Amino acid sequence: MEDTLPSALEGIKVVDFTWAALGPTTCDYLAVYGAEVIKIETQARPDLWRIVSPFAGDVPGIDRGGLFATANVQKYSVALNLADKRGVEVAKKLVRRADIVVESYRPGAMARLGLAYDDLRKVKPDIIMLSTCMYGQTGPLAHLPGFGLTLTAASGISNLTGWPDRAPQPSGEYTDFIVPRFNVLALMSALDYRRRTGEGQYLDISQMEAALHFMSPVLLDYSVNGRELSRTGNRSEWAAPHGVYRCRGEDSWCAIAVTSDKAWEGLCAAMGRQEMLKDPRFASLIDRLDHLDDLDNLIEAWTIEHNAEEVMEVMQAAGVSAGVAESGRQLDNDPQLKHRNYYHEMDHPEMGRMSYSGMPIRMSETPYRITRGAPCLGEHTAYICTEVLGMPGEEFAQFMNDGVFH
């Protein structure tokens, strides 16, 4: 039955001028939920995620990048030299038949190519264009380059990550996986607006401003109380114990969080340490917060005698929040994810059989589908240009010889 249902974005056409993580992930959502996404890229300056590890089989190659594969499922790849005016004209032909254009270059880059919003409106008056960059298209910092790691620091997130007696700890490209949700929401709103009015629009998404939504408690605490939230490691003001505890085995850990007196009673029972309930150091949340080192030592003395899965199961059965700190291997074999058919295995011409992650949102009437993996660079150039755009074979061959498709 599900195979006969339409996907949510079936019929929507997208031209994807993005690279690295955030922009491609935005378009990846669109593709998996049914949109036709044509990715414009070039061998002269390949997508960053094509050329960074991990590589399939640990063999480097422009079509073997694991990170690229995760963010470009079900897209068509067209190799197009935009430094050549003929390449720009091909891009405009793709825009003419599109609903959405997404780009993640530095401000001004699309305009220098002749592909700014005003240029594209002349080609497709109702086009929806989304630009997503670090700080937005205007302002004193708009021109600055950067990636998720630097934006995570600039937005204040890294300042909250780590231990109170140490420097801030980088938390990876965290914002690269926050902002795409905002981008997709904005695009859905623009599509709805166009449906109602017949008008397209330009969407200027500041990745910094989107990320700040996750800093709202910090901003509120400072504006109201004049207080700056500091790094607390694994600890919490409203839970004790609250940490990740070493378990039996190599690099084996389990997270445990106790947020109520009932959960505290459950933890003591699960450990077989009911005498802790009478210990004045742990009589209340405030008392436990005052004796966290003692508490953590007692808990880890118990968890180290058990494997992480056992700790999780025993704690959960006792009504205590607990979860294994899973590795990539464990996630790949997670029984819950397997039951939900989260992973989709497909063949790739360079990487062989590989697994692609599914989507967290399942819609009963408009399901997502993953039927094709990530493309090789330029894999669909001939198909898109000759079959979709109707370019004559001789012209295509001439463009190929001239380096337009590069």
XYZ file of C-alpha atoms in Angstrom:
406
model
C 0.000 0.000 0.000
C 2.755 2.449 0.974
C 4.485 1.967 -2.382
C 1.447 3.385 -4.181
C 1.177 6.524 -2.046
C 2.676 9.807 -3.282
C 5.645 11.314 -1.465
C 5.079 14.625 0.303
C 7.114 16.722 -2.154
C 6.422 14.753 -5.304
C 6.542 17.071 -8.330
C 8.683 19.738 -6.639
C 11.913 20.483 -8.525
C 15.029 21.824 -6.806
C 18.353 23.128 -8.118
C 21.004 22.611 -5.456
C 24.022 24.996 -5.440
C 25.253 23.905 -1.996
C 28.301 22.156 -0.608
C 29.793 20.654 2.560
C 27.192 19.800 5.231
C 24.427 22.264 5.991
C 23.181 23.164 2.516
C 23.346 19.610 1.122
C 21.548 18.279 4.205
C 18.752 20.789 3.593
C 18.304 19.534 0.035
C 18.683 15.938 1.174
C 15.464 16.247 3.183
C 13.699 17.551 0.099
C 14.991 14.702 -2.071
C 14.068 11.929 0.331
C 10.562 13.306 0.748
C 10.027 13.175 -2.997
C 11.449 16.312 -4.640
C 13.646 16.084 -7.713
C 16.976 17.571 -6.602
C 19.666 18.381 -9.169
C 23.005 19.117 -7.531
C 25.309 21.478 -9.436
C 28.978 20.747 -8.756
C 32.355 20.811 -10.455
C 35.532 18.775 -10.536
C 37.516 22.028 -10.420
C 36.305 22.639 -6.878
C 34.572 19.500 -5.608
C 32.224 19.502 -2.680
C 34.326 19.558 0.501
C 32.604 16.465 1.839
C 33.656 14.528 -1.256
C 37.316 14.865 -0.356
C 37.428 14.363 3.421
C 37.434 11.095 5.345
C 36.002 8.667 6.128
C 36.300 7.006 2.734
C 34.686 3.708 1.838
C 37.201 0.936 2.431
C 39.680 3.600 3.612
C 40.490 4.211 -0.048
C 40.436 7.966 -0.846
C 38.468 9.040 -3.883
C 36.198 11.847 -4.998
C 33.279 9.412 -5.186
C 34.089 7.489 -2.011
C 33.413 10.063 0.703
C 31.171 8.730 3.455
C 30.154 12.167 4.698
C 29.108 13.240 1.218
C 27.023 10.104 0.836
C 25.044 10.823 4.008
C 23.925 14.285 2.847
C 23.244 13.685 -0.827
C 20.936 10.706 -1.048
C 18.696 10.476 -4.103
C 20.099 13.542 -5.853
C 21.115 13.947 -9.475
C 24.646 15.283 -9.989
C 25.473 17.594 -12.884
C 29.100 18.623 -13.380
C 28.913 22.225 -14.562
C 31.657 24.802 -15.026
C 30.014 28.053 -13.936
C 33.122 30.014 -14.894
C 31.975 29.466 -18.485
C 28.966 31.553 -19.552
C 27.553 28.530 -21.323
C 27.576 26.698 -18.003
C 25.617 29.546 -16.444
C 23.079 29.337 -19.274
C 22.634 25.608 -18.639
C 22.074 26.390 -14.946
C 19.406 28.950 -15.866
C 17.640 26.384 -18.020
C 17.466 24.133 -14.978
C 16.108 27.011 -12.912
C 13.453 27.716 -15.556
C 11.817 24.368 -14.821
C 12.422 24.487 -11.047
C 10.404 25.515 -8.027
C 13.267 26.061 -5.588
C 16.921 27.114 -5.743
C 19.146 26.595 -2.700
C 22.676 28.001 -2.385
C 25.179 28.104 0.466
C 28.048 30.129 -0.972
C 29.488 33.281 0.568
C 27.380 36.408 -0.011
C 27.902 37.837 -3.475
C 29.125 34.619 -5.100
C 25.860 33.891 -6.919
C 25.600 37.504 -8.098
C 29.105 37.363 -9.577
C 28.011 34.308 -11.560
C 24.886 36.054 -12.808
C 22.712 33.742 -10.705
C 21.435 36.110 -8.012
C 17.735 36.134 -7.119
C 17.004 39.089 -9.416
C 18.740 37.249 -12.264
C 16.764 34.080 -11.670
C 13.429 35.882 -11.394
C 13.896 36.972 -14.983
C 14.163 33.309 -15.900
C 11.413 32.029 -13.552
C 9.267 34.825 -12.045
C 7.813 32.666 -9.259
C 11.068 30.981 -8.244
C 11.765 30.467 -4.540
C 15.416 30.991 -3.679
C 17.038 30.230 -0.342
C 20.502 31.512 0.552
C 22.054 30.114 3.710
C 25.412 31.319 4.991
C 27.111 31.978 8.311
C 25.749 35.417 9.186
C 23.179 36.193 6.492
C 23.568 38.237 3.335
C 24.019 41.671 4.957
C 25.943 43.250 7.818
C 29.568 43.798 8.879
C 30.307 40.059 9.275
C 28.394 38.786 6.254
C 31.549 38.405 4.155
C 33.358 36.167 6.640
C 33.948 32.523 5.671
C 33.381 29.660 8.046
C 32.007 26.206 8.697
C 29.916 24.469 11.303
C 32.780 24.185 13.787
C 33.406 27.931 13.819
C 29.698 28.757 13.865
C 29.112 26.424 16.802
C 31.736 28.422 18.682
C 30.471 31.827 17.520
C 26.891 31.024 18.551
C 28.000 30.285 22.124
C 27.312 26.554 22.059
C 30.977 25.546 22.429
C 31.323 27.798 25.473
C 28.850 25.552 27.303
C 30.593 22.314 26.302
C 33.273 20.886 28.539
C 34.382 21.058 32.143
C 34.294 24.135 34.411
C 38.045 24.065 35.047
C 39.039 23.657 31.396
C 38.790 25.562 28.139
C 35.640 25.250 26.014
C 35.484 21.992 24.111
C 34.612 22.028 20.396
C 31.308 20.267 19.890
C 31.780 19.552 16.205
C 29.651 20.963 13.425
C 26.576 20.955 15.671
C 24.857 23.826 13.887
C 25.110 21.992 10.560
C 22.396 19.685 11.851
C 20.234 22.378 13.473
C 19.887 24.909 10.673
C 18.653 22.554 7.900
C 15.419 22.094 9.869
C 14.861 25.846 9.809
C 15.693 25.941 6.107
C 13.176 23.241 5.241
C 10.476 24.904 7.340
C 11.107 28.219 5.566
C 10.907 26.523 2.163
C 7.614 24.822 3.046
C 6.218 28.205 4.109
C 7.387 29.770 0.840
C 5.789 26.969 -1.182
C 2.530 27.499 0.673
C 2.743 31.257 0.070
C 3.302 30.655 -3.646
C 0.366 28.261 -3.756
C -1.874 30.958 -2.285
C -0.531 33.997 -4.142
C 1.348 32.752 -7.191
C 4.433 34.655 -5.981
C 7.898 33.333 -5.235
C 10.282 34.945 -2.756
C 13.854 35.176 -1.531
C 14.811 33.544 1.786
C 17.900 34.894 3.573
C 18.786 32.393 6.314
C 21.437 33.409 8.833
C 22.854 30.211 10.281
C 23.987 32.150 13.345
C 20.489 33.442 14.059
C 18.943 30.020 13.570
C 21.445 28.460 15.976
C 20.666 31.069 18.648
C 17.225 29.529 19.128
C 19.023 26.723 20.960
C 20.681 29.294 23.198
C 17.409 30.862 24.360
C 17.760 29.748 28.021
C 21.261 31.231 28.140
C 20.151 34.509 26.585
C 17.113 34.706 28.867
C 19.143 34.015 32.012
C 21.578 36.762 31.119
C 18.963 39.335 30.103
C 16.797 38.748 33.184
C 19.331 37.796 35.867
C 22.602 39.155 34.515
C 24.032 35.671 34.932
C 26.145 33.771 32.426
C 25.701 30.035 32.255
C 29.026 28.234 32.565
C 30.377 24.820 31.664
C 29.239 22.034 33.981
C 30.665 18.914 32.347
C 28.144 16.089 32.636
C 26.393 17.573 35.632
C 23.036 19.281 35.982
C 21.423 21.668 38.452
C 18.185 19.690 38.477
C 19.359 16.087 38.476
C 21.697 14.027 40.649
C 23.221 11.693 39.761
C 23.574 12.929 36.185
C 26.530 11.555 34.284
C 28.097 8.983 32.004
C 29.552 6.077 33.946
C 32.242 3.587 32.993
C 30.999 0.028 32.590
C 32.665 -3.365 32.189
C 34.578 -3.719 28.941
C 36.722 -1.493 26.787
C 35.367 2.036 26.243
C 31.952 1.015 27.566
C 29.720 3.655 29.143
C 26.159 4.243 30.250
C 24.418 7.565 30.903
C 22.240 7.788 34.012
C 20.010 10.686 35.085
C 17.928 10.854 38.258
C 15.384 13.669 38.224
C 13.038 12.743 41.089
C 12.989 11.122 44.515
C 11.118 8.163 43.039
C 13.868 7.642 40.468
C 16.470 7.947 43.239
C 14.731 5.148 45.139
C 14.686 3.096 41.936
C 18.414 3.610 41.391
C 19.303 2.507 44.917
C 17.122 -0.588 44.545
C 18.617 -1.430 41.136
C 22.130 -1.243 42.598
C 21.133 -3.252 45.680
C 22.262 -0.312 47.816
C 19.105 0.603 49.757
C 21.303 1.864 52.602
C 22.071 4.890 50.399
C 18.470 6.000 50.977
C 19.346 6.603 54.637
C 22.672 8.306 53.951
C 22.288 12.008 54.924
C 24.620 13.011 52.088
C 21.989 11.880 49.600
C 18.737 12.614 51.447
C 17.514 15.205 48.925
C 18.455 16.597 45.537
C 20.245 19.510 47.222
C 22.193 17.099 49.428
C 23.153 14.948 46.436
C 24.278 18.017 44.511
C 26.507 18.920 47.451
C 28.151 15.470 47.422
C 28.366 14.669 43.728
C 31.920 13.309 43.809
C 31.015 10.775 46.500
C 27.843 9.848 44.655
C 29.564 9.397 41.295
C 32.245 7.201 42.856
C 29.645 4.915 44.440
C 27.677 4.572 41.202
C 30.720 3.881 39.054
C 31.947 1.273 41.537
C 28.722 -0.574 40.681
C 28.506 0.110 36.926
C 32.106 -1.031 36.340
C 31.016 -4.535 37.369
C 28.331 -4.716 34.660
C 28.237 -4.238 30.915
C 26.555 -1.080 29.618
C 23.488 -2.839 28.184
C 22.845 -4.552 31.501
C 23.163 -1.263 33.395
C 20.694 0.393 31.012
C 18.148 -2.428 31.238
C 18.307 -2.718 35.022
C 18.007 1.040 35.492
C 15.151 1.421 33.036
C 13.277 -1.436 34.690
C 13.601 0.473 37.969
C 12.191 3.656 36.438
C 15.545 5.407 36.046
C 16.495 7.221 32.824
C 19.525 5.436 31.381
C 21.046 4.795 27.982
C 24.138 3.149 26.534
C 26.669 5.536 24.971
C 26.506 3.639 21.693
C 29.301 3.363 19.157
C 28.829 3.351 15.396
C 28.930 -0.456 15.413
C 26.239 -0.610 18.091
C 24.008 1.859 16.265
C 24.324 -0.154 13.074
C 23.048 -3.197 14.959
C 20.530 -1.458 17.217
C 17.424 -3.697 17.418
C 15.020 -0.755 17.672
C 16.413 0.892 14.549
C 16.321 -2.420 12.713
C 12.707 -2.962 13.729
C 11.847 0.478 12.349
C 13.712 -0.232 9.079
C 15.743 2.912 9.686
C 18.671 1.850 7.518
C 18.404 1.446 3.756
C 21.057 -0.616 1.987
C 21.865 0.142 -1.636
C 24.658 -0.435 -4.098
C 27.008 2.381 -5.085
C 29.260 2.148 -8.172
C 32.376 3.182 -6.213
C 31.584 2.355 -2.583
C 29.760 -0.929 -3.095
C 26.959 -1.987 -0.797
C 26.371 0.657 1.827
C 23.799 1.694 4.380
C 21.952 5.013 4.339
C 20.160 6.485 7.336
C 16.423 6.989 7.149
C 14.267 9.930 8.202
C 12.813 10.451 11.685
C 9.430 11.661 10.402
C 7.092 9.049 8.953
C 3.929 10.362 7.334
C 1.186 7.809 6.789
C -0.245 9.337 3.601
C 2.945 10.799 2.065
C 5.836 8.517 3.034
C 9.485 9.204 2.378
C 11.431 6.854 0.127
C 15.099 6.091 -0.376
C 15.565 4.231 -3.633
C 18.859 5.676 -4.854
C 22.071 6.470 -2.998
C 24.397 9.436 -3.360
C 25.630 10.203 -6.897
C 29.112 10.126 -8.329
C 30.312 13.560 -9.437
C 28.650 14.373 -12.754
C 26.949 10.986 -12.917
C 23.748 12.422 -14.384
C 25.141 15.234 -16.543
C 24.310 13.558 -19.848
C 20.865 12.421 -18.728
C 19.826 15.802 -17.317
C 21.164 17.821 -20.250
C 19.975 15.628 -23.121
C 16.883 13.897 -21.736
C 15.527 16.496 -19.320
C 16.633 19.752 -20.987
C 16.514 18.353 -24.510
C 20.003 19.495 -25.482
C 20.990 18.149 -28.923
C 23.680 15.467 -28.852
C 26.082 17.498 -30.964
C 25.808 20.498 -28.681
C 26.312 18.324 -25.621
C 29.415 16.765 -27.159
C 30.802 20.207 -28.032
C 30.186 21.481 -24.502
C 31.849 18.374 -23.094
C 34.912 18.868 -25.268
C 35.076 22.548 -24.301
C 35.063 21.803 -20.557
C 31.592 23.208 -19.850
C 30.695 19.942 -18.128
C 33.632 19.712 -15.745
